[in-house]
Coordinates of C-alpha atoms and ligand atoms in Angstrom, one line a residue:
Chain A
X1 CA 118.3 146.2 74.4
X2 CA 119.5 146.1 78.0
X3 CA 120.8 148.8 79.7
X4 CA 124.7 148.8 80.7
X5 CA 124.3 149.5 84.4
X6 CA 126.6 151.8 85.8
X7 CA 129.4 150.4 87.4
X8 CA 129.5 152.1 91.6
X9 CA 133.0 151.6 93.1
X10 CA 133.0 150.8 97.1
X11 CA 134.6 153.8 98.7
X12 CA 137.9 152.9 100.1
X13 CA 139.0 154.8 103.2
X14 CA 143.2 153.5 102.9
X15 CA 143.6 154.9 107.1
X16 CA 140.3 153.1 108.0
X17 CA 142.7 149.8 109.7
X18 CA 144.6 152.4 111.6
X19 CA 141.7 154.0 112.9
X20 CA 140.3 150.5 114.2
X21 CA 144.2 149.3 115.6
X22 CA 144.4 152.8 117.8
X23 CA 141.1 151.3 119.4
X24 CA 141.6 149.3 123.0
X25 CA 142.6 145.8 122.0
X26 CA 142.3 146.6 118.1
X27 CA 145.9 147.0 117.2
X28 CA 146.2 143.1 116.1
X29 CA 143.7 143.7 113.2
X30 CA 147.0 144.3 110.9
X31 CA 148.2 140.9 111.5
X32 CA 144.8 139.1 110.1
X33 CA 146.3 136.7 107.7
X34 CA 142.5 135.1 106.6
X35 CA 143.2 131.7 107.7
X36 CA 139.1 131.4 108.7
X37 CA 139.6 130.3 112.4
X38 CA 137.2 132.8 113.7
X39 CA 134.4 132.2 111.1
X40 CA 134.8 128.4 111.9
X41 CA 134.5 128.4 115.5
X42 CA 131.6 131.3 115.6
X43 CA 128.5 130.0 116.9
X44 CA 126.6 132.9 115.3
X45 CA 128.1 132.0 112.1
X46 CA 126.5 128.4 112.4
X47 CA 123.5 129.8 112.1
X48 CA 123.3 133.3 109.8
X49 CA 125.2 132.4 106.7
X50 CA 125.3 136.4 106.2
X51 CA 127.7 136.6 109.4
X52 CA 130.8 135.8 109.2
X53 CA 133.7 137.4 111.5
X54 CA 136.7 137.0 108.5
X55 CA 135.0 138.7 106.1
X56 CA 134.6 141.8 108.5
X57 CA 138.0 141.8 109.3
X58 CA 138.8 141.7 105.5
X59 CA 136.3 144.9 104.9
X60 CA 138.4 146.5 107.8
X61 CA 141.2 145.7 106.7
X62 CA 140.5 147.1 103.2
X63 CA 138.9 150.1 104.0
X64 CA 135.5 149.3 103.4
X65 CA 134.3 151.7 105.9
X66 CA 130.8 153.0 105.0
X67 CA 130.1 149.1 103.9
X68 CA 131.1 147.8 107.2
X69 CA 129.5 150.3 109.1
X70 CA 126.5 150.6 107.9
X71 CA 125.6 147.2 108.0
X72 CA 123.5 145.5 109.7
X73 CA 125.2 142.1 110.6
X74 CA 127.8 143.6 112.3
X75 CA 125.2 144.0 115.4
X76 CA 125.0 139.8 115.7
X77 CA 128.2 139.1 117.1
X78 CA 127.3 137.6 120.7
X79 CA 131.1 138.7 122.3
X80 CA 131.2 135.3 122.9
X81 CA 135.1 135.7 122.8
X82 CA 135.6 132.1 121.0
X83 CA 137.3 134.0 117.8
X84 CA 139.7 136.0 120.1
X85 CA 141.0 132.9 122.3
X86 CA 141.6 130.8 119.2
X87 CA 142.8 133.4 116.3
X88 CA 146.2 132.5 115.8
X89 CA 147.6 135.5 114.7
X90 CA 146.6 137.3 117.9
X91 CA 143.5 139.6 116.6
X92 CA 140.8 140.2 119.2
X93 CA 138.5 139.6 116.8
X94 CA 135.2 140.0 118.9
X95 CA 136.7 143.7 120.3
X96 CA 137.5 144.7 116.7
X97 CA 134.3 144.1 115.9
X98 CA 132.9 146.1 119.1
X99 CA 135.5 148.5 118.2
X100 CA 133.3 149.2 114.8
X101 CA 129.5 149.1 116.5
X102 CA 131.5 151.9 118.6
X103 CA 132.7 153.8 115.3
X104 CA 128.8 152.4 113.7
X105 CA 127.4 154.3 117.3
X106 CA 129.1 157.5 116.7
X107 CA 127.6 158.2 113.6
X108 CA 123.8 157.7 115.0
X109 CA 123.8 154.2 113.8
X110 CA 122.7 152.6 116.9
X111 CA 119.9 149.8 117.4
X112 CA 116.6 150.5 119.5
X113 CA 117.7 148.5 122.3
X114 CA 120.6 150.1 123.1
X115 CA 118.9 153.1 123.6
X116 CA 116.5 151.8 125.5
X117 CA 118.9 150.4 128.0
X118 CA 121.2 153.4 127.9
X119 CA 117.1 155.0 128.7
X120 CA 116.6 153.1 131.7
X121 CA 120.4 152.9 133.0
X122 CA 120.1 156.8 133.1
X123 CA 116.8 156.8 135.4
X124 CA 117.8 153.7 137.7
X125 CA 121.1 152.7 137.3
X126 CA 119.5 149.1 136.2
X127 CA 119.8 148.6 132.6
X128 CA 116.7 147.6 132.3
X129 CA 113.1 148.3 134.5
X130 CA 113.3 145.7 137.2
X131 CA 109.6 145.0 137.5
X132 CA 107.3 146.7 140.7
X133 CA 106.4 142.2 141.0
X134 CA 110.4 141.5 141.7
X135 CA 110.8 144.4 144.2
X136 CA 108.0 142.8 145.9
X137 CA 109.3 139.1 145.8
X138 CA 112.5 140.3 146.9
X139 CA 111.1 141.3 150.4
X140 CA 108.9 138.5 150.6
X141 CA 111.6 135.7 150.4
X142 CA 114.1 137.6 152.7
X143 CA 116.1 139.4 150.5
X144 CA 117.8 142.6 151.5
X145 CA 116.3 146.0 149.4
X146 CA 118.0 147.0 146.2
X147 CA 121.2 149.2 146.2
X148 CA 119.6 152.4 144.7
X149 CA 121.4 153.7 141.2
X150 CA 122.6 157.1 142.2
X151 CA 121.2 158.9 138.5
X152 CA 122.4 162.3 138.8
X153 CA 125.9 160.7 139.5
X154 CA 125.7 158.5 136.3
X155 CA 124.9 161.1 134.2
X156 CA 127.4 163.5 135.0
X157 CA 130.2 160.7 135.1
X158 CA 128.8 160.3 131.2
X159 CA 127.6 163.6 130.1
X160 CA 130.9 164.8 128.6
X161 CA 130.8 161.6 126.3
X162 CA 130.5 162.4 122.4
X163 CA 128.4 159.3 122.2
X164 CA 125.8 161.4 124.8
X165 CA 125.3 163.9 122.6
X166 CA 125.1 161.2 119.3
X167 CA 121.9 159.5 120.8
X168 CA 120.8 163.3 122.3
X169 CA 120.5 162.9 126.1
X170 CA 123.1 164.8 127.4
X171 CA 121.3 168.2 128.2
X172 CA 123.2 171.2 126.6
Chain B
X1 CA 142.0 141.7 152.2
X2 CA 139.6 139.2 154.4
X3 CA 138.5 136.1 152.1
X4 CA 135.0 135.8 154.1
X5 CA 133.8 138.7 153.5
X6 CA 132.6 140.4 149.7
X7 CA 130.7 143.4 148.7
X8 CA 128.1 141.5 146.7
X9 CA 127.4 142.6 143.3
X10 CA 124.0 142.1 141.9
X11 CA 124.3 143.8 138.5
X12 CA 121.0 143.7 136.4
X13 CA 120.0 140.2 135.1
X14 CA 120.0 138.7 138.8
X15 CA 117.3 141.6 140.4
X16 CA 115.5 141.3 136.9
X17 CA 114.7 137.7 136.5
X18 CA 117.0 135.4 139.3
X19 CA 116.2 135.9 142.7
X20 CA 116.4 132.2 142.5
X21 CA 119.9 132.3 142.4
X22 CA 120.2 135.0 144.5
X23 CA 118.5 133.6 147.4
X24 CA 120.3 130.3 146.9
X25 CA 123.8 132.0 146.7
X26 CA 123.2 134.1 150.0
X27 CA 121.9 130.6 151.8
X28 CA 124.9 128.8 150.8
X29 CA 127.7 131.8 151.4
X30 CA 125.9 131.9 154.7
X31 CA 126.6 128.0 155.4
X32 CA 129.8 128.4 154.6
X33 CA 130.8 131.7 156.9
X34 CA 131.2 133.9 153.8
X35 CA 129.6 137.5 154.6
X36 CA 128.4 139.5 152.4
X37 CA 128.2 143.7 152.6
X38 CA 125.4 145.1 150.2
X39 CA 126.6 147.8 147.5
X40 CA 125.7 151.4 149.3
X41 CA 125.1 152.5 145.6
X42 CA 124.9 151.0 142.4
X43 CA 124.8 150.9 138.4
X44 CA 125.0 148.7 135.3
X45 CA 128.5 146.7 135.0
X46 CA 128.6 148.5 131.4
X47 CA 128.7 145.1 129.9
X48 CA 125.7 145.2 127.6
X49 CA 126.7 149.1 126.5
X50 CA 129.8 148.0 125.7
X51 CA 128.6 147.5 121.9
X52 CA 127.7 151.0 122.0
X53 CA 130.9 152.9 123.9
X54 CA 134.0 151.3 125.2
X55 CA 133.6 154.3 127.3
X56 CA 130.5 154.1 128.9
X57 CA 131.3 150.7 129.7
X58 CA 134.7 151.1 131.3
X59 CA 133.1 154.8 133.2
X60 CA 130.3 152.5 134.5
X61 CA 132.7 150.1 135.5
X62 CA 134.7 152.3 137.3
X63 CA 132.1 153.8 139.4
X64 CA 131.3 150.5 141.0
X65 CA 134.8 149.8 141.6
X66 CA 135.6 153.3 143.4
X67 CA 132.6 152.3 145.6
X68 CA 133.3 149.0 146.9
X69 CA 137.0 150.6 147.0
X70 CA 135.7 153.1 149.6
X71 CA 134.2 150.1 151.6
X72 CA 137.6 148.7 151.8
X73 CA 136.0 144.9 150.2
X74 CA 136.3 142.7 147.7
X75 CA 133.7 142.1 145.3
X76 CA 131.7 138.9 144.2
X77 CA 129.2 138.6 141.6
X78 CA 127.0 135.9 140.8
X79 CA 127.3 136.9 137.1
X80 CA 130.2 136.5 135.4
X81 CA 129.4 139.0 132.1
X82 CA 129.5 141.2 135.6
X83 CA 133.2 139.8 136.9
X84 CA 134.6 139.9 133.4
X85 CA 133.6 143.5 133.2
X86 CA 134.8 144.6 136.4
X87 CA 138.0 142.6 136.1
X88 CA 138.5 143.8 132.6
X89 CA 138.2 147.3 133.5
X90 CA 140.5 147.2 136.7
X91 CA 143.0 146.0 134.3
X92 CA 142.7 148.4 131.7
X93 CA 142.8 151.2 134.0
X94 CA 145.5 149.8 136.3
X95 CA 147.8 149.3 132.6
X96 CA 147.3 152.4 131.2
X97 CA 147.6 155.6 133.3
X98 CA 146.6 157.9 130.7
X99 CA 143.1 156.2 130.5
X100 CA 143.1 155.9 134.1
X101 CA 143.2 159.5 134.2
X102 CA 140.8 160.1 131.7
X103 CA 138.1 158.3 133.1
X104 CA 139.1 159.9 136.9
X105 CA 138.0 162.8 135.6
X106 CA 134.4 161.6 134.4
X107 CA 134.4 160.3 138.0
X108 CA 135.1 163.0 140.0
X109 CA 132.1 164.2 138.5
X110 CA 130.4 162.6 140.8
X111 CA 133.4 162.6 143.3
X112 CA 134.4 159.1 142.6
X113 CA 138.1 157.6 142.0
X114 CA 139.2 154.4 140.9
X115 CA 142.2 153.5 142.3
X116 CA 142.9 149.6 141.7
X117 CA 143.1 148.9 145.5
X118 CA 140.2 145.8 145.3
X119 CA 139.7 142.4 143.0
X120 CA 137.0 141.2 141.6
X121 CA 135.9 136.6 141.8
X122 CA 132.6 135.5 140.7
X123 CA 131.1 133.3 142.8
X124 CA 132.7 129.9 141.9
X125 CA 136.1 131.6 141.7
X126 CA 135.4 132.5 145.7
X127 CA 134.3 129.3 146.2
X128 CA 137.5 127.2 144.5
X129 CA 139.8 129.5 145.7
X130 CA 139.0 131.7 148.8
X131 CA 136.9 129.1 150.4
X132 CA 138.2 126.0 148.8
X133 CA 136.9 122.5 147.9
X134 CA 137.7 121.1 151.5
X135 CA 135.6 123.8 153.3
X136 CA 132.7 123.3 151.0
X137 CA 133.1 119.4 152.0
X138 CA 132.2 119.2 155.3
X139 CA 129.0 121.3 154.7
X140 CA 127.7 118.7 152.3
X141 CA 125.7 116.5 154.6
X142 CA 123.5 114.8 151.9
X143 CA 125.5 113.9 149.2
X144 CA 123.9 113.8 145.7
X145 CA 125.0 110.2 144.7
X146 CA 121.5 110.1 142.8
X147 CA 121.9 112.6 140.5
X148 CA 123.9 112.6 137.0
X149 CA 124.4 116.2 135.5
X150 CA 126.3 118.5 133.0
X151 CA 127.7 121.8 133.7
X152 CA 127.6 124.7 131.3
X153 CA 130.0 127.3 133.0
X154 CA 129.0 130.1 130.1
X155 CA 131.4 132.2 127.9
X156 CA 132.3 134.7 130.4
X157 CA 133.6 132.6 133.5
X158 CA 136.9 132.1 131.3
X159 CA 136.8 134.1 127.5
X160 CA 138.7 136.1 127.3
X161 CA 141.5 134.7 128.4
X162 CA 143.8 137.4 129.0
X163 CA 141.0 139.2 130.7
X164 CA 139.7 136.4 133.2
X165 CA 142.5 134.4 134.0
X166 CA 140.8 132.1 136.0
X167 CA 139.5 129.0 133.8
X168 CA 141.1 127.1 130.9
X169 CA 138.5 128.4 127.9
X170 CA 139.1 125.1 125.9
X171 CA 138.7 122.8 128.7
X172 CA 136.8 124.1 132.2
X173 CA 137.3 122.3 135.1
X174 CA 135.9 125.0 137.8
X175 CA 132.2 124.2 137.7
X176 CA 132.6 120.3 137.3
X177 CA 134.9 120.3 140.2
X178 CA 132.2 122.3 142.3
X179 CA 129.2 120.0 141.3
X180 CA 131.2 116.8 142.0
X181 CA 132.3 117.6 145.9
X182 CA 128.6 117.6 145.7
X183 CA 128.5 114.2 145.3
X184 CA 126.8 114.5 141.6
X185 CA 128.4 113.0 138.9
X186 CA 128.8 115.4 136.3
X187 CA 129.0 113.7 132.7
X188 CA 131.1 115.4 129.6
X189 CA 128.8 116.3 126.1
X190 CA 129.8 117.4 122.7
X191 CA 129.8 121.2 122.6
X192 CA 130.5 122.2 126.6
X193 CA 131.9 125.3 126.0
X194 CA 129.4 127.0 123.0
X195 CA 127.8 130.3 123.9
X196 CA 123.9 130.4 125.2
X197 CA 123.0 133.7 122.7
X198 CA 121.9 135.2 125.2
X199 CA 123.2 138.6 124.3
X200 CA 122.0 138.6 120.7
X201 CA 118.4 137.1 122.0
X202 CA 116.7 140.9 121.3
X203 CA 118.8 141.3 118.0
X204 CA 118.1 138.2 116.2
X205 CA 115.9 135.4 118.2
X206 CA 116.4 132.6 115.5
X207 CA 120.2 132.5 116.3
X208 CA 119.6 132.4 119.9
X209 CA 116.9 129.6 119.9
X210 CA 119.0 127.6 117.7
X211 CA 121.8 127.9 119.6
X212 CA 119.9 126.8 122.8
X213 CA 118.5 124.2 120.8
X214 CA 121.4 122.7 119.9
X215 CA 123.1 122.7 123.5
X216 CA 119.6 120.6 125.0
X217 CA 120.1 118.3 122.2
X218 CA 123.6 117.3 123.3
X219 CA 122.4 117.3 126.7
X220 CA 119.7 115.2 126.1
X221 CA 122.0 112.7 124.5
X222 CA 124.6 113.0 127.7
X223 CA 122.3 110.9 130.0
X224 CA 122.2 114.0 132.2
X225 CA 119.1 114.5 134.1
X226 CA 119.3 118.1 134.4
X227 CA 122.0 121.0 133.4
X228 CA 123.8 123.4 136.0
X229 CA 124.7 126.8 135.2
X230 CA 126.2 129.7 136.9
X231 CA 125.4 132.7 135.2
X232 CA 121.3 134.4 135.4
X233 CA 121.6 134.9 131.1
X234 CA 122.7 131.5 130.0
X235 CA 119.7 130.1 133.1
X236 CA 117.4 132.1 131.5
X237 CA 118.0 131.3 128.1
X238 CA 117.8 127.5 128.6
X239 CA 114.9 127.7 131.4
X240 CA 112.7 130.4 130.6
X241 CA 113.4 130.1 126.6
X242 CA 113.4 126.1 126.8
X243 CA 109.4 125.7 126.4
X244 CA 109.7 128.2 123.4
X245 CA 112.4 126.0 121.5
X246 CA 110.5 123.6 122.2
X247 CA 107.4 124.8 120.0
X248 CA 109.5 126.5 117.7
X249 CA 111.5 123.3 116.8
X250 CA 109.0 120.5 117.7
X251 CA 111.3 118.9 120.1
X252 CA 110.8 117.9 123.8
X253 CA 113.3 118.1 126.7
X254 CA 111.9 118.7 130.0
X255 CA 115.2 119.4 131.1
X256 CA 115.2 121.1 134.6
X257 CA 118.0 123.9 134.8
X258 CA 119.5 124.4 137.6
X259 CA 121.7 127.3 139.6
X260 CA 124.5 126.0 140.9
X261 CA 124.2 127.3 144.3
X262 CA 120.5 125.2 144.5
X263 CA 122.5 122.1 143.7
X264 CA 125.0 123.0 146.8
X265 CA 122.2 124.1 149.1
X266 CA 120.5 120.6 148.3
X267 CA 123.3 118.5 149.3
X268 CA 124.2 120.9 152.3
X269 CA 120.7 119.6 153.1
X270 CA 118.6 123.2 153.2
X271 CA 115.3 123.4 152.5
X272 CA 114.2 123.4 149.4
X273 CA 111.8 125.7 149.9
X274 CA 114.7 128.2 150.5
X275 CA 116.2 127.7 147.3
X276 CA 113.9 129.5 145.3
X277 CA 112.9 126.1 143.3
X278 CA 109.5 127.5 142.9
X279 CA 110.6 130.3 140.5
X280 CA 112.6 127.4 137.6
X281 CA 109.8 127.3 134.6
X282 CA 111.2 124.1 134.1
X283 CA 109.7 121.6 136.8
X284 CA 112.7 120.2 138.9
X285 CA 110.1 117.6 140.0
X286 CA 112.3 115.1 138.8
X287 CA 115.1 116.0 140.3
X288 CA 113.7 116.6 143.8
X289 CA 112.1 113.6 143.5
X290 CA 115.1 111.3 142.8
X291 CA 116.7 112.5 145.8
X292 CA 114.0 112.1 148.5
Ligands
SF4_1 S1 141.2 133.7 113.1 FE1 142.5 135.6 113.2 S2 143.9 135.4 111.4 FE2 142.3 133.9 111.1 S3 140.8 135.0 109.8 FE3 140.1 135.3 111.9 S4 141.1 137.2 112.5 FE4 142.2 136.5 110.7
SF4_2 S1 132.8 136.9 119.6 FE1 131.3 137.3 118.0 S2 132.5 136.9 116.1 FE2 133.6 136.0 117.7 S3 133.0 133.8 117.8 FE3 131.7 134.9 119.3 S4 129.9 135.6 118.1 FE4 131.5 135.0 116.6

């Protein structure tokens, strides 16, 4: 005899699209209408059939919050900007979807190589380690030295960020 | 504000793997009477943390800005994920005064403040419109009547639109209209303004590759000899990743990428040994050779 699986609603947060429209360049995200623009034009979409930019604005839109958030596609998009030039309703499609890695970000859902940047950005002011080979180079082919990242500047331009304290660098 | 003379801005990608196009772009600046001031201090355009905080990008942002804002210059960048980042942010903060004064206050910090006095032009904007087509053609003293190539100008130089204003995204003209007072022909291929994948190349590689992929194959079918690009991501994703999608996907393309300020300095007749020709992974043996 099989076993009637339980049936597991998707939590529905009903504020979640108001949320993402107070966020810089979100507010259009109420206007999506579906037409599919941004999932046709999206070169990532080409070739990940698991990303597609309409179906995140849908979730959004719906108040799939924890589905949207937590997963991992979201963390393609390229911010190529293709979906926001051509979406005829107006939706900045590419900053709504940077406006949910932020929201993703905040609750400690962030991917290794952001961290690693934000790592390296924090120590030199490059986001990543320019290598001791390049430095040398540099002054070999008659380029001028490296401005110098001021670090204890950075930091306490940042530290007061919530996001600081998310990933755990800014010192208490 | 003087239009021959820039605080340049390197950002990250240029220092970390394109002093090719950094020591091409000073060499042709120089030619044409541009100076450039070095940033007295610097850090990340934001840019690639944007995915993580709007805020730390538009903070980061705005430090660079107050700086070259205290030198009293303009800025060019040879990236344009750089300009669009800058620009973006000057606009943001110049709109919206309570954000302006929100992220004043992270910069006094550090006692920084962003005012809005400065603009920001990559490198071919400075080129089409502070220097200007006519300047640029009577520096050209070997024209490149040999050569047949397409452009690839990259998202950023024009997406988003309301951010850039600079370039039509549907249809860019800037970098073709650079490469042919050249004297290059520059031919027109299906799929000119698709994205290089750079910035998801650490998330997921088989999107990126593909997407490189399928702009070589286009070019390949263009008749262009080689591809010029302005932007140290979207070089080093068809250069430096071209022999990999080559062995990932069995094809072969041997197609030489080139910066666009290498193509300038050629036909302004430097040496090519000062155009940093020896750092392409791609031989541009062919290319050098067809215009002995
Ligand atoms: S292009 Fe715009 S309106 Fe159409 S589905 Fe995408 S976001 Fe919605
Ligand atoms: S910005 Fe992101 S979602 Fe929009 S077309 Fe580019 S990759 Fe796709």
């Amino acid at each position: 005899m099989s076993k009637i699986e339980e049936i597991k609603p998707l939590r529905i947060d009903p504020k979640f699209r108001y949320e993402i429209a107070r966020m810089p360049d979100g507010k259009n995200i109420l206007q999506c209408f579906q037409c599919g623009t941004c999932t046709s034009d999206c070169p990532v979409a080409r070739f990940n059939e698991k990303y597609r930019p309409r179906n995140i604005i849908r979730m959004a839109q719906l108040g799939l919050r924890e589905k949207v958030l937590s997963s991992d596609f979201l963390w393609l998009c390229a911010s190529c900007f293709t979906c926001t030039d051509r979406c005829p309703q107006g939706v900045e499609v590419a900053s709504v979807i940077r406006a949910l890695k932020n929201l993703a970000a905040i609750e400690g859902r962030i991917p290794q190589i952001f961290r690693a940047q934000l790592g390296n950005l924090l120590k030199t002011g490059y986001i990543c380690e320019i290598p001791e080979t390049r430095i040398r180079k540099r002054d070999s082919i008659g380029l001028p030295p490296l401005p110098k990242g001021n670090a204890e500047g950075i930091y306490r331009s940042l530290r007061d960020l919530r996001i600081m304290k998310v990933i755990g660098v800014a010192k208490a | 504000m003087s239009l021959n003379k820039y605080i340049i801005f390197l950002g990250c990608m240029i220092p970390y793997r394109a002093l090719s196009y950094e020591v091409s772009a000073r060499k042709v600046l120089q030619r044409l009477g541009v100076e450039l001031v070095e940033m007295p201090e610097f850090n990340c355009c934001g840019l690639p943390l944007e995915p993580l905080s709007h805020e730390i990008m538009l903070i980061l942002s705005a430090r660079n800005l107050a700086i070259a804002e205290r030198e009293g210059l303009n800025i060019l960048t040879l990236c344009p994920g750089c300009a669009g980042t800058l620009k973006k942010t000057s606009r943001e903060l110049k709109e919206d005064r309570v954000l302006r004064d929100m992220v004043n206050k992270h910069l006094s910090e550090s006692g920084l403040k962003f005012s809005g006095s400065i603009n920001v032009k990559h490198i071919s904007q400075v080129l089409l419109e502070d220097v200007g087509l006519d300047r640029i053609k009577k520096t050209i003293v070997k024209p490149l009547k040999e050569l047949v190539v397409a452009e690839h100008s990259g998202c950023h130089l024009s997406r988003p639109r309301k951010h850039i204003e600079f370039e039509d995204p549907e249809n860019p003209k800037a970098l073709k209209m650079l490469i042919e007072v050249t004297g290059a022909k520059c031919v027109e291929y299906i799929g000119e303004t698709e994205c290089c994948g750079a910035t998801i190349a650490g998330i997921d590689d088989k999107v990126a590759l593909s997407l490189v992929r399928e702009k070589l194959n286009h070019i390949r079918d263009s008749g262009a000899s080689m591809l010029i690009t302005v932007c140290p991501s979207c070089h080093f994703m068809y250069d430096s990743n071209q022999i990999r999608v080559e062995r990932m996907f069995g094809e072969t393309y041997g197609i030489p990428v080139l910066h666009y300020t290498q193509l300038l300095g050629l036909a302004m007749g430097i040496n090519v040994n000062d155009l940093g020709f020896d750092e392409l992974r791609v031989s541009p043996a062919k290319v050098l050779d067809k215009i002995k």
